[in-house]
Amino acid sequence: MAPDKINVNKADINSSVASTDLPLDVMGLFFFAYRDFVRDADALLERQGFGRAHHRVLYFVNLKPGLPVATILDVLKITKQSLARVLRQLIDNGYIEQKTGPSDRRQRLLYPTAKGRDLFETLSATQSSRIEAALAPLQPDARSTILKFFVGMVETDDRPLLNRLHLTDNIR
């Protein structure tokens, strides 16, 4: 860089961002909540040699056993190559099994094994505890409001998928 140029990181500039209409409080709290929500699961996954992609696949396969690979690709918005690596590790280590579809032999359906269900339950326990602890002091209808908020954060085109996965069943 030329000596007469000043290198300034725009994030370091103390501007009046706090006075804008940006929901900085929600954004910041969302960041910290997500960071802490995944922390314990990340540590458990790391001990297995896995990462968040493995957790996501385990989550959806346990949520809906028999889920087609094509649906996982659509849900996670990842490439076939990325999914193939993650699936191979989960299958080779006995967490997921893959079966061909009953009417279409080209279709690959994913099922958790007992080992996969156990890992999923272990990973979900701390996250579930964190959610329940955060909901406990709130009014009973708060859960539905929070679910509506999360649905609102999802792209409109993906919302029917939420219904098919029964993630919106408890919204009043």
PDB file of C-alpha atoms in Angstrom:
ATOM      1  CA  MET A   1       0.000   0.000   0.000  1.00  0.00           C
ATOM      2  CA  ALA A   2       1.221   3.474  -0.813  1.00  0.00           C
ATOM      3  CA  PRO A   3       2.565   5.401   2.215  1.00  0.00           C
ATOM      4  CA  ASP A   4       0.191   8.305   1.551  1.00  0.00           C
ATOM      5  CA  LYS A   5      -2.918   6.051   1.806  1.00  0.00           C
ATOM      6  CA  ILE A   6      -4.560   5.423   5.133  1.00  0.00           C
ATOM      7  CA  ASN A   7      -5.830   1.893   5.703  1.00  0.00           C
ATOM      8  CA  VAL A   8      -9.083   2.159   7.642  1.00  0.00           C
ATOM      9  CA  ASN A   9     -11.304  -0.737   8.523  1.00  0.00           C
ATOM     10  CA  LYS A  10     -14.827   0.637   8.254  1.00  0.00           C
ATOM     11  CA  ALA A  11     -15.848  -1.503  11.232  1.00  0.00           C
ATOM     12  CA  ASP A  12     -13.356   0.491  13.330  1.00  0.00           C
ATOM     13  CA  ILE A  13     -14.948   3.818  12.510  1.00  0.00           C
ATOM     14  CA  ASN A  14     -16.996   5.086  15.414  1.00  0.00           C
ATOM     15  CA  SER A  15     -20.042   6.249  13.524  1.00  0.00           C
ATOM     16  CA  SER A  16     -23.563   6.941  14.607  1.00  0.00           C
ATOM     17  CA  VAL A  17     -24.696   3.394  13.766  1.00  0.00           C
ATOM     18  CA  ALA A  18     -26.288   3.070  17.202  1.00  0.00           C
ATOM     19  CA  SER A  19     -28.671   5.889  16.308  1.00  0.00           C
ATOM     20  CA  THR A  20     -29.917   4.225  13.111  1.00  0.00           C
ATOM     21  CA  ASP A  21     -33.023   2.113  12.731  1.00  0.00           C
ATOM     22  CA  LEU A  22     -30.956  -1.081  12.577  1.00  0.00           C
ATOM     23  CA  PRO A  23     -32.081  -3.682  15.138  1.00  0.00           C
ATOM     24  CA  LEU A  24     -28.559  -3.861  16.573  1.00  0.00           C
ATOM     25  CA  ASP A  25     -29.830  -5.128  19.904  1.00  0.00           C
ATOM     26  CA  VAL A  26     -31.623  -8.062  18.261  1.00  0.00           C
ATOM     27  CA  MET A  27     -28.664  -8.741  15.975  1.00  0.00           C
ATOM     28  CA  GLY A  28     -26.187  -8.724  18.834  1.00  0.00           C
ATOM     29  CA  LEU A  29     -28.343 -10.854  21.114  1.00  0.00           C
ATOM     30  CA  PHE A  30     -28.987 -13.277  18.240  1.00  0.00           C
ATOM     31  CA  PHE A  31     -25.229 -13.621  17.750  1.00  0.00           C
ATOM     32  CA  PHE A  32     -24.536 -14.324  21.440  1.00  0.00           C
ATOM     33  CA  ALA A  33     -27.503 -16.684  21.786  1.00  0.00           C
ATOM     34  CA  TYR A  34     -26.427 -18.698  18.743  1.00  0.00           C
ATOM     35  CA  ARG A  35     -22.796 -18.763  19.879  1.00  0.00           C
ATOM     36  CA  ASP A  36     -23.765 -20.187  23.246  1.00  0.00           C
ATOM     37  CA  PHE A  37     -26.463 -22.456  21.789  1.00  0.00           C
ATOM     38  CA  VAL A  38     -23.935 -24.328  19.625  1.00  0.00           C
ATOM     39  CA  ARG A  39     -20.940 -24.211  21.988  1.00  0.00           C
ATOM     40  CA  ASP A  40     -21.572 -27.385  23.986  1.00  0.00           C
ATOM     41  CA  ALA A  41     -22.622 -29.378  20.930  1.00  0.00           C
ATOM     42  CA  ASP A  42     -19.542 -28.156  19.043  1.00  0.00           C
ATOM     43  CA  ALA A  43     -17.277 -29.460  21.812  1.00  0.00           C
ATOM     44  CA  LEU A  44     -18.954 -32.884  21.774  1.00  0.00           C
ATOM     45  CA  LEU A  45     -18.819 -33.045  17.986  1.00  0.00           C
ATOM     46  CA  GLU A  46     -15.147 -32.096  17.927  1.00  0.00           C
ATOM     47  CA  ARG A  47     -14.316 -35.069  20.158  1.00  0.00           C
ATOM     48  CA  GLN A  48     -15.919 -37.295  17.507  1.00  0.00           C
ATOM     49  CA  GLY A  49     -13.993 -35.580  14.709  1.00  0.00           C
ATOM     50  CA  PHE A  50     -17.222 -33.973  13.482  1.00  0.00           C
ATOM     51  CA  GLY A  51     -18.423 -30.414  12.959  1.00  0.00           C
ATOM     52  CA  ARG A  52     -21.641 -28.442  12.615  1.00  0.00           C
ATOM     53  CA  ALA A  53     -22.461 -29.926   9.209  1.00  0.00           C
ATOM     54  CA  HIS A  54     -22.533 -33.370  10.813  1.00  0.00           C
ATOM     55  CA  HIS A  55     -24.818 -32.039  13.549  1.00  0.00           C
ATOM     56  CA  ARG A  56     -27.210 -30.532  11.015  1.00  0.00           C
ATOM     57  CA  VAL A  57     -27.463 -33.793   9.086  1.00  0.00           C
ATOM     58  CA  LEU A  58     -27.976 -35.760  12.325  1.00  0.00           C
ATOM     59  CA  TYR A  59     -30.646 -33.289  13.414  1.00  0.00           C
ATOM     60  CA  PHE A  60     -32.743 -33.554  10.253  1.00  0.00           C
ATOM     61  CA  VAL A  61     -32.301 -37.311   9.835  1.00  0.00           C
ATOM     62  CA  ASN A  62     -33.454 -37.793  13.446  1.00  0.00           C
ATOM     63  CA  LEU A  63     -36.268 -35.284  12.984  1.00  0.00           C
ATOM     64  CA  LYS A  64     -37.563 -37.129   9.934  1.00  0.00           C
ATOM     65  CA  PRO A  65     -36.129 -40.646   9.534  1.00  0.00           C
ATOM     66  CA  GLY A  66     -36.213 -41.776   5.921  1.00  0.00           C
ATOM     67  CA  LEU A  67     -35.429 -38.288   4.674  1.00  0.00           C
ATOM     68  CA  PRO A  68     -34.241 -38.360   1.058  1.00  0.00           C
ATOM     69  CA  VAL A  69     -30.739 -37.094   0.333  1.00  0.00           C
ATOM     70  CA  ALA A  70     -32.288 -34.605  -2.118  1.00  0.00           C
ATOM     71  CA  THR A  71     -34.312 -33.054   0.704  1.00  0.00           C
ATOM     72  CA  ILE A  72     -31.242 -32.752   2.940  1.00  0.00           C
ATOM     73  CA  LEU A  73     -29.467 -30.914   0.111  1.00  0.00           C
ATOM     74  CA  ASP A  74     -32.437 -28.570  -0.228  1.00  0.00           C
ATOM     75  CA  VAL A  75     -32.730 -27.974   3.535  1.00  0.00           C
ATOM     76  CA  LEU A  76     -29.033 -27.376   4.187  1.00  0.00           C
ATOM     77  CA  LYS A  77     -28.344 -25.526   0.932  1.00  0.00           C
ATOM     78  CA  ILE A  78     -25.013 -27.300   0.493  1.00  0.00           C
ATOM     79  CA  THR A  79     -23.390 -28.987  -2.477  1.00  0.00           C
ATOM     80  CA  LYS A  80     -23.594 -32.707  -3.160  1.00  0.00           C
ATOM     81  CA  GLN A  81     -19.842 -32.854  -2.666  1.00  0.00           C
ATOM     82  CA  SER A  82     -20.035 -31.296   0.809  1.00  0.00           C
ATOM     83  CA  LEU A  83     -22.901 -33.554   1.834  1.00  0.00           C
ATOM     84  CA  ALA A  84     -21.158 -36.635   0.438  1.00  0.00           C
ATOM     85  CA  ARG A  85     -18.128 -36.062   2.681  1.00  0.00           C
ATOM     86  CA  VAL A  86     -20.248 -35.521   5.796  1.00  0.00           C
ATOM     87  CA  LEU A  87     -22.557 -38.451   5.032  1.00  0.00           C
ATOM     88  CA  ARG A  88     -19.644 -40.765   4.333  1.00  0.00           C
ATOM     89  CA  GLN A  89     -18.201 -40.018   7.780  1.00  0.00           C
ATOM     90  CA  LEU A  90     -21.557 -40.468   9.523  1.00  0.00           C
ATOM     91  CA  ILE A  91     -22.260 -43.730   7.674  1.00  0.00           C
ATOM     92  CA  ASP A  92     -18.728 -45.118   8.094  1.00  0.00           C
ATOM     93  CA  ASN A  93     -18.851 -44.380  11.833  1.00  0.00           C
ATOM     94  CA  GLY A  94     -22.256 -46.028  12.250  1.00  0.00           C
ATOM     95  CA  TYR A  95     -24.421 -42.969  12.976  1.00  0.00           C
ATOM     96  CA  ILE A  96     -26.576 -43.040   9.843  1.00  0.00           C
ATOM     97  CA  GLU A  97     -27.617 -45.736   7.438  1.00  0.00           C
ATOM     98  CA  GLN A  98     -28.620 -45.211   3.852  1.00  0.00           C
ATOM     99  CA  LYS A  99     -31.299 -47.270   2.099  1.00  0.00           C
ATOM    100  CA  THR A 100     -32.685 -47.206  -1.406  1.00  0.00           C
ATOM    101  CA  GLY A 101     -36.211 -45.945  -1.928  1.00  0.00           C
ATOM    102  CA  PRO A 102     -38.973 -48.561  -2.114  1.00  0.00           C
ATOM    103  CA  SER A 103     -40.382 -47.370  -5.442  1.00  0.00           C
ATOM    104  CA  ASP A 104     -37.336 -45.606  -6.906  1.00  0.00           C
ATOM    105  CA  ARG A 105     -34.074 -47.498  -6.520  1.00  0.00           C
ATOM    106  CA  ARG A 106     -32.129 -44.312  -7.336  1.00  0.00           C
ATOM    107  CA  GLN A 107     -33.539 -42.540  -4.284  1.00  0.00           C
ATOM    108  CA  ARG A 108     -31.334 -42.637  -1.181  1.00  0.00           C
ATOM    109  CA  LEU A 109     -33.140 -42.442   2.148  1.00  0.00           C
ATOM    110  CA  LEU A 110     -31.320 -41.638   5.382  1.00  0.00           C
ATOM    111  CA  TYR A 111     -32.062 -43.195   8.760  1.00  0.00           C
ATOM    112  CA  PRO A 112     -30.382 -42.713  12.131  1.00  0.00           C
ATOM    113  CA  THR A 113     -28.910 -45.815  13.732  1.00  0.00           C
ATOM    114  CA  ALA A 114     -29.197 -46.411  17.482  1.00  0.00           C
ATOM    115  CA  LYS A 115     -25.740 -44.850  17.787  1.00  0.00           C
ATOM    116  CA  GLY A 116     -26.934 -41.872  15.714  1.00  0.00           C
ATOM    117  CA  ARG A 117     -30.035 -41.414  17.887  1.00  0.00           C
ATOM    118  CA  ASP A 118     -27.894 -41.552  21.030  1.00  0.00           C
ATOM    119  CA  LEU A 119     -25.491 -38.890  19.727  1.00  0.00           C
ATOM    120  CA  PHE A 120     -28.401 -36.734  18.589  1.00  0.00           C
ATOM    121  CA  GLU A 121     -30.027 -36.990  22.033  1.00  0.00           C
ATOM    122  CA  THR A 122     -26.752 -36.111  23.755  1.00  0.00           C
ATOM    123  CA  LEU A 123     -26.178 -33.115  21.473  1.00  0.00           C
ATOM    124  CA  SER A 124     -29.773 -31.969  21.881  1.00  0.00           C
ATOM    125  CA  ALA A 125     -29.872 -32.289  25.681  1.00  0.00           C
ATOM    126  CA  THR A 126     -27.775 -29.210  26.434  1.00  0.00           C
ATOM    127  CA  GLN A 127     -29.464 -27.200  23.709  1.00  0.00           C
ATOM    128  CA  SER A 128     -32.896 -28.212  24.956  1.00  0.00           C
ATOM    129  CA  SER A 129     -31.935 -27.270  28.518  1.00  0.00           C
ATOM    130  CA  ARG A 130     -30.744 -23.858  27.344  1.00  0.00           C
ATOM    131  CA  ILE A 131     -34.013 -23.243  25.467  1.00  0.00           C
ATOM    132  CA  GLU A 132     -36.195 -24.395  28.358  1.00  0.00           C
ATOM    133  CA  ALA A 133     -34.244 -22.229  30.824  1.00  0.00           C
ATOM    134  CA  ALA A 134     -34.694 -19.195  28.579  1.00  0.00           C
ATOM    135  CA  LEU A 135     -38.431 -19.874  28.157  1.00  0.00           C
ATOM    136  CA  ALA A 136     -39.118 -20.630  31.836  1.00  0.00           C
ATOM    137  CA  PRO A 137     -39.468 -17.028  33.090  1.00  0.00           C
ATOM    138  CA  LEU A 138     -41.574 -15.959  30.095  1.00  0.00           C
ATOM    139  CA  GLN A 139     -45.337 -15.865  29.708  1.00  0.00           C
ATOM    140  CA  PRO A 140     -46.884 -19.120  28.381  1.00  0.00           C
ATOM    141  CA  ASP A 141     -47.673 -17.604  24.970  1.00  0.00           C
ATOM    142  CA  ALA A 142     -44.071 -16.424  24.494  1.00  0.00           C
ATOM    143  CA  ARG A 143     -43.009 -19.719  22.885  1.00  0.00           C
ATOM    144  CA  SER A 144     -45.498 -19.235  20.050  1.00  0.00           C
ATOM    145  CA  THR A 145     -44.314 -15.644  19.563  1.00  0.00           C
ATOM    146  CA  ILE A 146     -40.693 -16.800  19.415  1.00  0.00           C
ATOM    147  CA  LEU A 147     -41.585 -19.509  16.887  1.00  0.00           C
ATOM    148  CA  LYS A 148     -43.359 -16.901  14.742  1.00  0.00           C
ATOM    149  CA  PHE A 149     -40.236 -14.720  14.917  1.00  0.00           C
ATOM    150  CA  PHE A 150     -38.041 -17.576  13.686  1.00  0.00           C
ATOM    151  CA  VAL A 151     -40.477 -18.408  10.866  1.00  0.00           C
ATOM    152  CA  GLY A 152     -40.323 -14.740   9.893  1.00  0.00           C
ATOM    153  CA  MET A 153     -36.528 -15.005   9.664  1.00  0.00           C
ATOM    154  CA  VAL A 154     -36.776 -17.852   7.135  1.00  0.00           C
ATOM    155  CA  GLU A 155     -36.922 -17.095   3.411  1.00  0.00           C
ATOM    156  CA  THR A 156     -40.535 -17.118   2.196  1.00  0.00           C
ATOM    157  CA  ASP A 157     -39.821 -19.853  -0.365  1.00  0.00           C
ATOM    158  CA  ASP A 158     -38.541 -22.173   2.401  1.00  0.00           C
ATOM    159  CA  ARG A 159     -41.535 -21.779   4.712  1.00  0.00           C
ATOM    160  CA  PRO A 160     -43.542 -24.668   3.208  1.00  0.00           C
ATOM    161  CA  LEU A 161     -40.572 -26.901   4.052  1.00  0.00           C
ATOM    162  CA  LEU A 162     -40.927 -25.865   7.707  1.00  0.00           C
ATOM    163  CA  ASN A 163     -44.500 -27.161   7.598  1.00  0.00           C
ATOM    164  CA  ARG A 164     -43.478 -30.448   5.938  1.00  0.00           C
ATOM    165  CA  LEU A 165     -40.889 -30.974   8.687  1.00  0.00           C
ATOM    166  CA  HIS A 166     -43.595 -30.161  11.299  1.00  0.00           C
ATOM    167  CA  LEU A 167     -41.522 -27.330  12.737  1.00  0.00           C
ATOM    168  CA  THR A 168     -44.522 -24.989  12.765  1.00  0.00           C
ATOM    169  CA  ASP A 169     -47.038 -27.371  14.385  1.00  0.00           C
ATOM    170  CA  ASN A 170     -46.917 -25.586  17.768  1.00  0.00           C
ATOM    171  CA  ILE A 171     -47.552 -22.068  16.486  1.00  0.00           C
ATOM    172  CA  ARG A 172     -50.887 -20.696  17.666  1.00  0.00           C
TER     173      ARG A 172
END
